[in-house]
Every structure is written in structure tokens, then in C-alpha cells.
GROMACS .gro file of N, CA and C in nm:
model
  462
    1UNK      N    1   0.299   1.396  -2.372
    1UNK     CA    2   0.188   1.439  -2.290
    1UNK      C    3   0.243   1.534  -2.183
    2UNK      N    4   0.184   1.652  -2.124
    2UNK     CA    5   0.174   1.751  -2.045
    2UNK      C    6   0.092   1.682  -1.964
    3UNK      N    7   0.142   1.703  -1.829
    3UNK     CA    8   0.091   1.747  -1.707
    3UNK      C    9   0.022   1.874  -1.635
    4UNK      N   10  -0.065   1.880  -1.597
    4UNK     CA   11  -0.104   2.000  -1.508
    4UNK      C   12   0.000   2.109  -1.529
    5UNK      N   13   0.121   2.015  -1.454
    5UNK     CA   14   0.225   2.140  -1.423
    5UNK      C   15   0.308   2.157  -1.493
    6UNK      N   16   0.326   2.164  -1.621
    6UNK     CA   17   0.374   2.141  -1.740
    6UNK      C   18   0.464   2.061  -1.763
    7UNK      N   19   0.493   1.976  -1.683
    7UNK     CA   20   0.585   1.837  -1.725
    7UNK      C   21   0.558   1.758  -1.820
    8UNK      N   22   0.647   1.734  -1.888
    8UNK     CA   23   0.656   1.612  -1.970
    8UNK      C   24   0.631   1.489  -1.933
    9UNK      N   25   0.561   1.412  -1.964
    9UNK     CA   26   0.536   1.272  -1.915
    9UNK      C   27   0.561   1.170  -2.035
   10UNK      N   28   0.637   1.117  -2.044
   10UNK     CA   29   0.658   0.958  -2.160
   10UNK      C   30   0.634   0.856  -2.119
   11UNK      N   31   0.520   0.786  -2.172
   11UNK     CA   32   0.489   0.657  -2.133
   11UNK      C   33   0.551   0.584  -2.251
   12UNK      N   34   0.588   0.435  -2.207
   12UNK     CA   35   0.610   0.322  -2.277
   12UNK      C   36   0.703   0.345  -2.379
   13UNK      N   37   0.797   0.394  -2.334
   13UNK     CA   38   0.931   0.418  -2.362
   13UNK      C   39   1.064   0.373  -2.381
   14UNK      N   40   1.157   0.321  -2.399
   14UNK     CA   41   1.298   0.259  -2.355
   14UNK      C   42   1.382   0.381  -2.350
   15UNK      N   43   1.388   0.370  -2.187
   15UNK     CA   44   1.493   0.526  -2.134
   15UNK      C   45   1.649   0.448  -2.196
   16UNK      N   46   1.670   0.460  -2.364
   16UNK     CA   47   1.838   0.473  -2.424
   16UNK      C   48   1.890   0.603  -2.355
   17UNK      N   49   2.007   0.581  -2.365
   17UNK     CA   50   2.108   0.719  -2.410
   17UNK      C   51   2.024   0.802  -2.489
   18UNK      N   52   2.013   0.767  -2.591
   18UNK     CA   53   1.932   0.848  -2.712
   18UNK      C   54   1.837   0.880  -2.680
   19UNK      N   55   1.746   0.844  -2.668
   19UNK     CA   56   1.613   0.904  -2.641
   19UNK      C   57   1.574   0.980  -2.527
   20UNK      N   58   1.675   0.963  -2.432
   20UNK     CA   59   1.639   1.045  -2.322
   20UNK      C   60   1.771   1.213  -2.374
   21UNK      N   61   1.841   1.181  -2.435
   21UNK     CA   62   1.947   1.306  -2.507
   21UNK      C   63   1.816   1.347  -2.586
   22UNK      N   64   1.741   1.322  -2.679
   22UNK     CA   65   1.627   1.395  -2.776
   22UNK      C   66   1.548   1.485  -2.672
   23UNK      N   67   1.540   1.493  -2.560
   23UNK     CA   68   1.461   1.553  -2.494
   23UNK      C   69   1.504   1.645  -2.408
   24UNK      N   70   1.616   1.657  -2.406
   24UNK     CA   71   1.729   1.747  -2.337
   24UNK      C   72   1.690   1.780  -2.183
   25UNK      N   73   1.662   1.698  -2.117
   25UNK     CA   74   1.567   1.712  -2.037
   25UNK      C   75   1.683   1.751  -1.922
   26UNK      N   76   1.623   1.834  -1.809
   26UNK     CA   77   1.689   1.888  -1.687
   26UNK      C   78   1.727   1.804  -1.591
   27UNK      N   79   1.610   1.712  -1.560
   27UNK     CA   80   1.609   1.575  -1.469
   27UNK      C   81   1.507   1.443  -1.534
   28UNK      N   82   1.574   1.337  -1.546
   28UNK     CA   83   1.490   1.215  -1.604
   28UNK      C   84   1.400   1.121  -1.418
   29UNK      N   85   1.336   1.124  -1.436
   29UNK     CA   86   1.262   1.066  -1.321
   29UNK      C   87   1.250   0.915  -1.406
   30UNK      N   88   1.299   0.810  -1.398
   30UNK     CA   89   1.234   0.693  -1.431
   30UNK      C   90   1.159   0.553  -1.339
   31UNK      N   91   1.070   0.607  -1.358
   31UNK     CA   92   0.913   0.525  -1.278
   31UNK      C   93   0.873   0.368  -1.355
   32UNK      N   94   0.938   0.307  -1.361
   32UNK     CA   95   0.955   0.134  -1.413
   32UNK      C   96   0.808   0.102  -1.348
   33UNK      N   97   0.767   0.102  -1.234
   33UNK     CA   98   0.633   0.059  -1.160
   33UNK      C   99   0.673  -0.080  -1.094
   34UNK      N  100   0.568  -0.153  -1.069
   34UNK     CA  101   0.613  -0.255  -0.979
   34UNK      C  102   0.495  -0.385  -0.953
   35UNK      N  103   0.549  -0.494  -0.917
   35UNK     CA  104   0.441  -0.581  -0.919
   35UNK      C  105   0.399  -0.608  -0.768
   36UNK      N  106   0.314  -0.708  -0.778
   36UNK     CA  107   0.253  -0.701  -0.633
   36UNK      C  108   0.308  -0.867  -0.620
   37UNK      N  109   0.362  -0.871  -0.514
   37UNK     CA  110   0.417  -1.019  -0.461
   37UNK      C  111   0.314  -1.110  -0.387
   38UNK      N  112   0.245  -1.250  -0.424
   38UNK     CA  113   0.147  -1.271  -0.421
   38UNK      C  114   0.207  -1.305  -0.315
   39UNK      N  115   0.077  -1.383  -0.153
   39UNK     CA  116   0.093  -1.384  -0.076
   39UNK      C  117   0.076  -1.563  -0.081
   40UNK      N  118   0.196  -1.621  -0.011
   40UNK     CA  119   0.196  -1.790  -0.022
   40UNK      C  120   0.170  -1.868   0.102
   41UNK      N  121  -0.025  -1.776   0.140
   41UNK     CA  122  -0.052  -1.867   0.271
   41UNK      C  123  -0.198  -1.902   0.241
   42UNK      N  124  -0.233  -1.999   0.307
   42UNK     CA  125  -0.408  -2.025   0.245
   42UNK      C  126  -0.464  -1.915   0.249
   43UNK      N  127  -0.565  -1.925   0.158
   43UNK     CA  128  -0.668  -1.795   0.123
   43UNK      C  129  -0.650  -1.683   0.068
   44UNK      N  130  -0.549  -1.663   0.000
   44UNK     CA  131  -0.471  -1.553  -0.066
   44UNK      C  132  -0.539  -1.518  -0.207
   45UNK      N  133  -0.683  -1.600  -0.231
   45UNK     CA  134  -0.738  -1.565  -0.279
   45UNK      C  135  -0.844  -1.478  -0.308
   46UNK      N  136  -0.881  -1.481  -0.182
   46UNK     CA  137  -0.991  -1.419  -0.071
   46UNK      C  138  -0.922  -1.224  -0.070
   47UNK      N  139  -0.786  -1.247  -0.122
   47UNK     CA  140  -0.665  -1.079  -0.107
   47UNK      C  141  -0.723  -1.011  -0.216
   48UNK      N  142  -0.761  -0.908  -0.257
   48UNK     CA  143  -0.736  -0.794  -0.353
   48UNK      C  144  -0.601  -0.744  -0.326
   49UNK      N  145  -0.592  -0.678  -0.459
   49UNK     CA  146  -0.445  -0.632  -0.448
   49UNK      C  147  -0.427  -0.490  -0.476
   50UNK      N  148  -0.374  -0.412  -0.363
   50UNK     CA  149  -0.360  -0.281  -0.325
   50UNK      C  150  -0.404  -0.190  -0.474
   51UNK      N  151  -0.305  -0.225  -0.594
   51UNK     CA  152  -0.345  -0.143  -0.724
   51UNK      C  153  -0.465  -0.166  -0.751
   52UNK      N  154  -0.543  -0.285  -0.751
   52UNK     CA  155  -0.663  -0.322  -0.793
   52UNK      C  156  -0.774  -0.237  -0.743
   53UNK      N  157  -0.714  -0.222  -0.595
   53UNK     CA  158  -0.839  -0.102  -0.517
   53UNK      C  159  -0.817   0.030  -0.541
   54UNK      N  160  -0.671   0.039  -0.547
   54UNK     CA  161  -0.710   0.226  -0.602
   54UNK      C  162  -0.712   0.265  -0.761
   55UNK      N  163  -0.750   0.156  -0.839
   55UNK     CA  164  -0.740   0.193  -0.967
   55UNK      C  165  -0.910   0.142  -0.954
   56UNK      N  166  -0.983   0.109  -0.899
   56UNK     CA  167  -1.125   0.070  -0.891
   56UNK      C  168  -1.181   0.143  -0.789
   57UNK      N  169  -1.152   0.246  -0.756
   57UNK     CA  170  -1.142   0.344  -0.660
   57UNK      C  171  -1.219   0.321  -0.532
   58UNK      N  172  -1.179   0.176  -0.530
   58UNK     CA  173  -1.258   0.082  -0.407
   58UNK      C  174  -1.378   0.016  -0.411
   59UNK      N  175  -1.377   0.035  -0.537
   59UNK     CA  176  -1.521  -0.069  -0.563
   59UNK      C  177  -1.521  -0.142  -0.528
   60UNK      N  178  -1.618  -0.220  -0.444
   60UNK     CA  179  -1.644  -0.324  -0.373
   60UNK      C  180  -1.626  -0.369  -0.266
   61UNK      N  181  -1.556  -0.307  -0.223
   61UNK     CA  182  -1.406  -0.303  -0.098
   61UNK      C  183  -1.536  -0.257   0.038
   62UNK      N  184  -1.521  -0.382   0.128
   62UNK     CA  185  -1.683  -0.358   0.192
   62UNK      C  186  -1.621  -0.247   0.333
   63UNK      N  187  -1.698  -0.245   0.472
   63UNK     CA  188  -1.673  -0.150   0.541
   63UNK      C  189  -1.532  -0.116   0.651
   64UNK      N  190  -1.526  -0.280   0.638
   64UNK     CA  191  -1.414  -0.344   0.776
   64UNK      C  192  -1.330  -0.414   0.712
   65UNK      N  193  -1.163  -0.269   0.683
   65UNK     CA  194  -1.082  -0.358   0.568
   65UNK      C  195  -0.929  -0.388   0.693
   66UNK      N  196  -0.856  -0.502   0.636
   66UNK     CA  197  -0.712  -0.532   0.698
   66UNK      C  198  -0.669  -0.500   0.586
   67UNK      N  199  -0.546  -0.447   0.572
   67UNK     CA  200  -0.480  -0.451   0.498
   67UNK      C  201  -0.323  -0.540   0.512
   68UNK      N  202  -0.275  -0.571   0.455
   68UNK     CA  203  -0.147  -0.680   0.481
   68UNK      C  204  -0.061  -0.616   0.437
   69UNK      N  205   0.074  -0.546   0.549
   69UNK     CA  206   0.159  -0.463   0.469
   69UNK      C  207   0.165  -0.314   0.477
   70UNK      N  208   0.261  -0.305   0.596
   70UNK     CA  209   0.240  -0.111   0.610
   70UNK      C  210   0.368  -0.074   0.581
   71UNK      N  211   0.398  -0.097   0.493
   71UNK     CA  212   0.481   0.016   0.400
   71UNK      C  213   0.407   0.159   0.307
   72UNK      N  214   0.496   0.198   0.266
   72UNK     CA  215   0.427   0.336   0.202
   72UNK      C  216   0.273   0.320   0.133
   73UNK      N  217   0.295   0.205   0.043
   73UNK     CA  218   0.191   0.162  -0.002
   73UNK      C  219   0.075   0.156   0.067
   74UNK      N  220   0.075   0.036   0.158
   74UNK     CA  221  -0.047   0.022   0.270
   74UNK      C  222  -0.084   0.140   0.303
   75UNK      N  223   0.015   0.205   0.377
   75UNK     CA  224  -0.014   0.356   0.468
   75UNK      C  225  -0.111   0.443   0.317
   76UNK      N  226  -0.059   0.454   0.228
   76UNK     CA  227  -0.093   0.524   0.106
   76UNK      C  228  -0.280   0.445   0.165
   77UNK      N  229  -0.260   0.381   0.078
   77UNK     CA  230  -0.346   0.253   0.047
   77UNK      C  231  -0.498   0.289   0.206
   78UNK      N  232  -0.435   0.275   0.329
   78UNK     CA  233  -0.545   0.267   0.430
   78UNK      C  234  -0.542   0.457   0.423
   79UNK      N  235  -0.500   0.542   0.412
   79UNK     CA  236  -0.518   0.682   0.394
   79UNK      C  237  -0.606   0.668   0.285
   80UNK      N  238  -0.655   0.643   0.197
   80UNK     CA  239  -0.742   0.658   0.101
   80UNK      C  240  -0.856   0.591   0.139
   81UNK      N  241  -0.866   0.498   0.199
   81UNK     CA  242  -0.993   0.420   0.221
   81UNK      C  243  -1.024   0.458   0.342
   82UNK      N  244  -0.958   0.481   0.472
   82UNK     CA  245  -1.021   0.610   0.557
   82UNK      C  246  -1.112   0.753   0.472
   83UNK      N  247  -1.061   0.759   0.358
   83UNK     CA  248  -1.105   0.875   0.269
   83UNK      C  249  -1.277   0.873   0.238
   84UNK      N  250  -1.270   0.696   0.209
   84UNK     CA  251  -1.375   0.590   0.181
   84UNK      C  252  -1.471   0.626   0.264
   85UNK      N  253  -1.427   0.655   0.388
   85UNK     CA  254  -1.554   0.620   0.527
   85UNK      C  255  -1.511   0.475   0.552
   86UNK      N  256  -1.386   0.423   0.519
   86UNK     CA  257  -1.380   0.240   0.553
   86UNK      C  258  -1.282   0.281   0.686
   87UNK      N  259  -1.347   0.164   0.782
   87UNK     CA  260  -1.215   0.141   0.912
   87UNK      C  261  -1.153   0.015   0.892
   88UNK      N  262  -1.008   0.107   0.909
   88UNK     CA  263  -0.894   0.009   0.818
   88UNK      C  264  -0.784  -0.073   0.918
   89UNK      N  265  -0.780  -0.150   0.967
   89UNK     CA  266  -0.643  -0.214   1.007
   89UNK      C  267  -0.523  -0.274   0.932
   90UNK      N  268  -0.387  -0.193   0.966
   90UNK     CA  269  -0.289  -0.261   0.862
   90UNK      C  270  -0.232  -0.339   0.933
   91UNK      N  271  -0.183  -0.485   0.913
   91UNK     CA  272  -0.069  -0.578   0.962
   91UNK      C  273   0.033  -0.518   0.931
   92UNK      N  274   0.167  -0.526   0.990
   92UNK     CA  275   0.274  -0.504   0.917
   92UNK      C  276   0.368  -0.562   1.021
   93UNK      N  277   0.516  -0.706   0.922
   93UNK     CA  278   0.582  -0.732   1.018
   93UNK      C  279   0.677  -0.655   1.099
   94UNK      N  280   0.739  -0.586   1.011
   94UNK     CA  281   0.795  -0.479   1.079
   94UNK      C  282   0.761  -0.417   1.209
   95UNK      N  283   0.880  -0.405   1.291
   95UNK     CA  284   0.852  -0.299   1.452
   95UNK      C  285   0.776  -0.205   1.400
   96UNK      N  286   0.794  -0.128   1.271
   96UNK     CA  287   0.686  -0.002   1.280
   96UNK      C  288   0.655   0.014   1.106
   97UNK      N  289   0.559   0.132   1.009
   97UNK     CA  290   0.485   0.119   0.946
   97UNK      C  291   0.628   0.163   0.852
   98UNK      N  292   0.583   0.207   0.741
   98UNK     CA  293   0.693   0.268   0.646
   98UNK      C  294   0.828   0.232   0.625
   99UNK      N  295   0.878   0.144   0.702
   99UNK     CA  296   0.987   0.143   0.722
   99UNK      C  297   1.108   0.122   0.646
  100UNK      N  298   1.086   0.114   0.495
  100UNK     CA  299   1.139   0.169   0.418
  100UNK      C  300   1.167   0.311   0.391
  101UNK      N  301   1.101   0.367   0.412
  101UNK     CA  302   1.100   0.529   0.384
  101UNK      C  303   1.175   0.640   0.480
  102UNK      N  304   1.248   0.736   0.476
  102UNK     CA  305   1.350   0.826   0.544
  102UNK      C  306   1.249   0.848   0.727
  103UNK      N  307   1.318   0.895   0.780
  103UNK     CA  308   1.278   0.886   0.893
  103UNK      C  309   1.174   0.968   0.928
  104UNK      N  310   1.218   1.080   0.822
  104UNK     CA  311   1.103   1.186   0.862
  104UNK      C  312   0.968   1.199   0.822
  105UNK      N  313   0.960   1.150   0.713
  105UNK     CA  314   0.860   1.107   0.593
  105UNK      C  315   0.759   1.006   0.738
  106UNK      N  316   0.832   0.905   0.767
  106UNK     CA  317   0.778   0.763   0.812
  106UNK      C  318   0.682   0.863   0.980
  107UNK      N  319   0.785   0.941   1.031
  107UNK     CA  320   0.711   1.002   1.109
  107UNK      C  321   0.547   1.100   1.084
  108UNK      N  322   0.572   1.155   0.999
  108UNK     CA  323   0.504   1.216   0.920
  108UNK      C  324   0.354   1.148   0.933
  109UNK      N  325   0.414   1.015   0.884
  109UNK     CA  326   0.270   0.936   0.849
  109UNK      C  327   0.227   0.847   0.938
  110UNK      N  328   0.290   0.857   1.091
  110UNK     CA  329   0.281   0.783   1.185
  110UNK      C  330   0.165   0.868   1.248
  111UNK      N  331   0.216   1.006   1.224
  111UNK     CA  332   0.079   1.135   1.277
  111UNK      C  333  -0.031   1.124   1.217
  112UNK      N  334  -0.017   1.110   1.135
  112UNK     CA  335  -0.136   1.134   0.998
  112UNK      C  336  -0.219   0.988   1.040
  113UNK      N  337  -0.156   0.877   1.031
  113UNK     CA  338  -0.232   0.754   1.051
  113UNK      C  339  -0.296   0.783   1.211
  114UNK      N  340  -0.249   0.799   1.291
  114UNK     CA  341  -0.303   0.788   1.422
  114UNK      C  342  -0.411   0.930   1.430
  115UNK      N  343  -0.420   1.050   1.362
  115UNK     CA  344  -0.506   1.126   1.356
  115UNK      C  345  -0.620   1.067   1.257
  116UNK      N  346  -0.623   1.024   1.184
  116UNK     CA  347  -0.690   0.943   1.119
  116UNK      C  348  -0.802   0.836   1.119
  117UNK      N  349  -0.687   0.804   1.245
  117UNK     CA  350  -0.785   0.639   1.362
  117UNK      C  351  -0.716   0.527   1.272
  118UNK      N  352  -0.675   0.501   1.228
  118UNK     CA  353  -0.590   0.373   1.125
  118UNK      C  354  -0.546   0.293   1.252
  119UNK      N  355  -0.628   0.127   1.256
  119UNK     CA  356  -0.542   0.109   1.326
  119UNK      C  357  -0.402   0.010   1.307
  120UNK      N  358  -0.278   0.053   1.356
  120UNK     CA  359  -0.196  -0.053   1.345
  120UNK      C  360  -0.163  -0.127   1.428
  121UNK      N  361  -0.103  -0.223   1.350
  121UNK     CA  362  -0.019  -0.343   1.459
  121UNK      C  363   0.070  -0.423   1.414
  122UNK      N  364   0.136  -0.370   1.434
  122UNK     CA  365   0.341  -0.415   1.381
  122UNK      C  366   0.355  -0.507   1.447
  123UNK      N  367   0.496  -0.597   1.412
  123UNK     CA  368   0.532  -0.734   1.402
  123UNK      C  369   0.416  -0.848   1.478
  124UNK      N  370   0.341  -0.824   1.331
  124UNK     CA  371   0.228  -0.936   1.304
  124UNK      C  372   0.249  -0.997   1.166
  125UNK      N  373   0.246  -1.101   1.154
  125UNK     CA  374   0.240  -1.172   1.059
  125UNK      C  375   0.099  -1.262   1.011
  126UNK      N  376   0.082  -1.245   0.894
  126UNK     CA  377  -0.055  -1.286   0.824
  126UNK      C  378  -0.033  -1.426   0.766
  127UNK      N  379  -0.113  -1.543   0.882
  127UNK     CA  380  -0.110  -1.660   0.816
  127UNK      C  381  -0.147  -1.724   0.773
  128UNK      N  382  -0.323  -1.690   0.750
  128UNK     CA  383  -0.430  -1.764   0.669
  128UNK      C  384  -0.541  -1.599   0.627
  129UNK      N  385  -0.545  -1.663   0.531
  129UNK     CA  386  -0.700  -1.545   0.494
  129UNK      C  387  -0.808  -1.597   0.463
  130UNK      N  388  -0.948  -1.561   0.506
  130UNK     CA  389  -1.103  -1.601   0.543
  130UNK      C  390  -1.155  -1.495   0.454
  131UNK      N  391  -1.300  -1.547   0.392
  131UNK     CA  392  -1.355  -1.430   0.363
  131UNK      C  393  -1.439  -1.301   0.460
  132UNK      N  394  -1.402  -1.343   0.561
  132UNK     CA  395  -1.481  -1.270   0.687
  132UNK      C  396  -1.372  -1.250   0.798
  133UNK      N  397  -1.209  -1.265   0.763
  133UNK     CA  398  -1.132  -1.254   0.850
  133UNK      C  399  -0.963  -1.264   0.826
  134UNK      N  400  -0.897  -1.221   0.871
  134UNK     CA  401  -0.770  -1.256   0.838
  134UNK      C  402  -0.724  -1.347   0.977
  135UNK      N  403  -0.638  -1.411   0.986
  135UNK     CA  404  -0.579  -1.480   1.046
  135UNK      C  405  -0.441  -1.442   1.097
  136UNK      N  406  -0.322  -1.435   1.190
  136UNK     CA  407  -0.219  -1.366   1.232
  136UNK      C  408  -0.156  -1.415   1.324
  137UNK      N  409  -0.039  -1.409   1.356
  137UNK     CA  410   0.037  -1.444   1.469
  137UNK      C  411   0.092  -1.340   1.563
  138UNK      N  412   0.071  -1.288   1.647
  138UNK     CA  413   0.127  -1.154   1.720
  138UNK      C  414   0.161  -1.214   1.846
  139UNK      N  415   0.313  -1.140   1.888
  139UNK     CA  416   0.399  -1.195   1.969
  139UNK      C  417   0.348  -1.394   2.014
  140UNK      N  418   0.371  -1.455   1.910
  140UNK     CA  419   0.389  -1.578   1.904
  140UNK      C  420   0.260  -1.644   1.963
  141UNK      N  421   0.155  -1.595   1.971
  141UNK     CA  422   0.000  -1.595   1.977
  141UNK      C  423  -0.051  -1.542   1.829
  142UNK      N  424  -0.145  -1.623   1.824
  142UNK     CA  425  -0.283  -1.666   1.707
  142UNK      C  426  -0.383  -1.610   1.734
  143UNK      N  427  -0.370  -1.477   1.654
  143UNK     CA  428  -0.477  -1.350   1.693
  143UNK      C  429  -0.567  -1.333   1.513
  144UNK      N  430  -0.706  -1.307   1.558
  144UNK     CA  431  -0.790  -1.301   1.457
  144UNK      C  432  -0.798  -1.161   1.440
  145UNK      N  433  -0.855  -1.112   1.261
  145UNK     CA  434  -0.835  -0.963   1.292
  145UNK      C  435  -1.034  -0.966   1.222
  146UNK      N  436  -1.115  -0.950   1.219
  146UNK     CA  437  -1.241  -0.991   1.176
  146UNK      C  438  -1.255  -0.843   1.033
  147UNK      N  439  -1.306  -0.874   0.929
  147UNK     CA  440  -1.298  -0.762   0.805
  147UNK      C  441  -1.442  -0.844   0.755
  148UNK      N  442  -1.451  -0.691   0.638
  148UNK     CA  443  -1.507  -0.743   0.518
  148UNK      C  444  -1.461  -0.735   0.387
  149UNK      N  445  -1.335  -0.685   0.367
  149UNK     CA  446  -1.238  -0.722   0.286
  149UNK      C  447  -1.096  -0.716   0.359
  150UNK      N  448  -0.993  -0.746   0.287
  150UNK     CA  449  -0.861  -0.774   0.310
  150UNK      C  450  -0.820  -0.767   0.190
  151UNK      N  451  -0.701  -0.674   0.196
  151UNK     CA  452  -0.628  -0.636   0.062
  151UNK      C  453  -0.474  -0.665   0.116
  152UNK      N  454  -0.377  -0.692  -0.001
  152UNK     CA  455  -0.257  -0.690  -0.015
  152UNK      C  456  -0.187  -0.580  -0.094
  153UNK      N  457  -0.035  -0.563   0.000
  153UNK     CA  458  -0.021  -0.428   0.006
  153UNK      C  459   0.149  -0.455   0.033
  154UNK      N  460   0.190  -0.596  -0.016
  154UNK     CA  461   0.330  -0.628   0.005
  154UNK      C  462   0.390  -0.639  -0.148
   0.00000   0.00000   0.00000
């Protein structure tokens, strides 16, 4: 399969020696994908899960979302549903959002989120989920965040 930009794309593949030599290719990008790590606190049922909403292109996903988890994903994840018309809050334990990602990148999207209105709030931790609320601990206080959905994004 071709891409737009004329790339090659191989799905469902086993990147051998061999098969990636048949294609003589310039650079191999290999994209394995990834699972979503369920969340092991009450109500984690009450979570959608980050792929679930952008492959359902938010169906259902009501006006007032938390999201759990500001890594690239989340940030990805509440940038699209701002897209929505949804106002989004991300938890994230981390001092700050991305924080996996290079420094400049993470800045990048520190602009973008705050032009945006996204709101965050770093080293919070998510300890119960409601269907009308998430639950949290911020600086060692038991802070409510009130939604109409809550997605996972860890």
C-alpha cells in the first residue's frame, strides 16, 4: 500500500532480515503499536480508552472530559477533543505534560495546550473514577475534578 506521499506502508508483517532486504528500502520505520495499561483503582470502568476515542472519533465522549495521563498521547488525545468543541482537563503525575518527549517538542505543546485553554494539572494522581467525576489526590489533598466523560491515556 501507498501513502499520499508515496510511501510504502506494510501492514502485518514480520520485519526478518529477509523481508525487510526484499524491499531495499532507504529507512525501515517499525511501528509495533501499543497497548493501553488498564487503570487498577475503583471505577476504571466508568474509563474509555484514549484509542477507543480517536478511532470512534469521539463518539459519545460527552462535553466535560478528564483525561488521565499527559503524555504525548493525552496531549495528542485533549488537542483533538478541544477540536471536538469538548473542555478537557488532563491529570498527569508528572511535574509537567509530555515528559517523555525531547524538550523541545514538550515545549512546543505546552504553547499549543495553554493557547488552546486545555486545562492541566501535574503531579495529580487519579484515585477513584465516578460516572460524573474523577477523583484525585493533589499535593496530598483529595481534590474532585467533575466531567462527563473520563478517558485513559496511560
Amino acid at each position: 500500500m501507498k501513502s499520499k506521499l508515496g510511501i510504502e506502508i506494510v501492514l502485518n508483517t514480520f520485519a526478518t532480515d529477509q523481508a525487510i532486504a526484499a524491499y531495499k528500502p532507504d529507512l525501515v520505520v517499525l511501528a509495533t503499536g501499543s497497548a493501553a495499561m488498564p487503570l487498577k483503582i475503583p471505577g476504571n470502568d466508568y474509563l474509555a480508552s484514549a484509542v477507543d476515542v480517536l478511532l470512534g472519533d469521539a463518539a459519545g465522549i460527552g462535553e466535560q472530559v478528564v483525561i488521565i495521563g499527559g503524555s504525548g498521547v493525552g496531549i495528542d488525545l485533549a488537542l483533538f477533543l478541544t477540536e471536538k468543541g469538548k473542555s478537557v482537563t488532563v491529570l498527569e503525575m508528572m511535574p509537567t505534560i509530555a515528559f517523555e518527549l525531547n524538550a523541545y517538542l514538550r515545549s512546543y505543546l505546552q504553547d499549543l495546550v495553554a493557547e488552546k485553554g486545555i486545562r492541566i494539572v501535574t503531579g495529580c494522581c487519579a484515585s477513584q473514577i465516578c460516572p460524573d467525576k474523577v477523583v484525585a489526590t493533589l499535593n496530598g489533598e483529595e481534590v474532585t475534578f467533575q466531567c462527563d466523560s473520563s478517558i485513559s491515556a496511560v
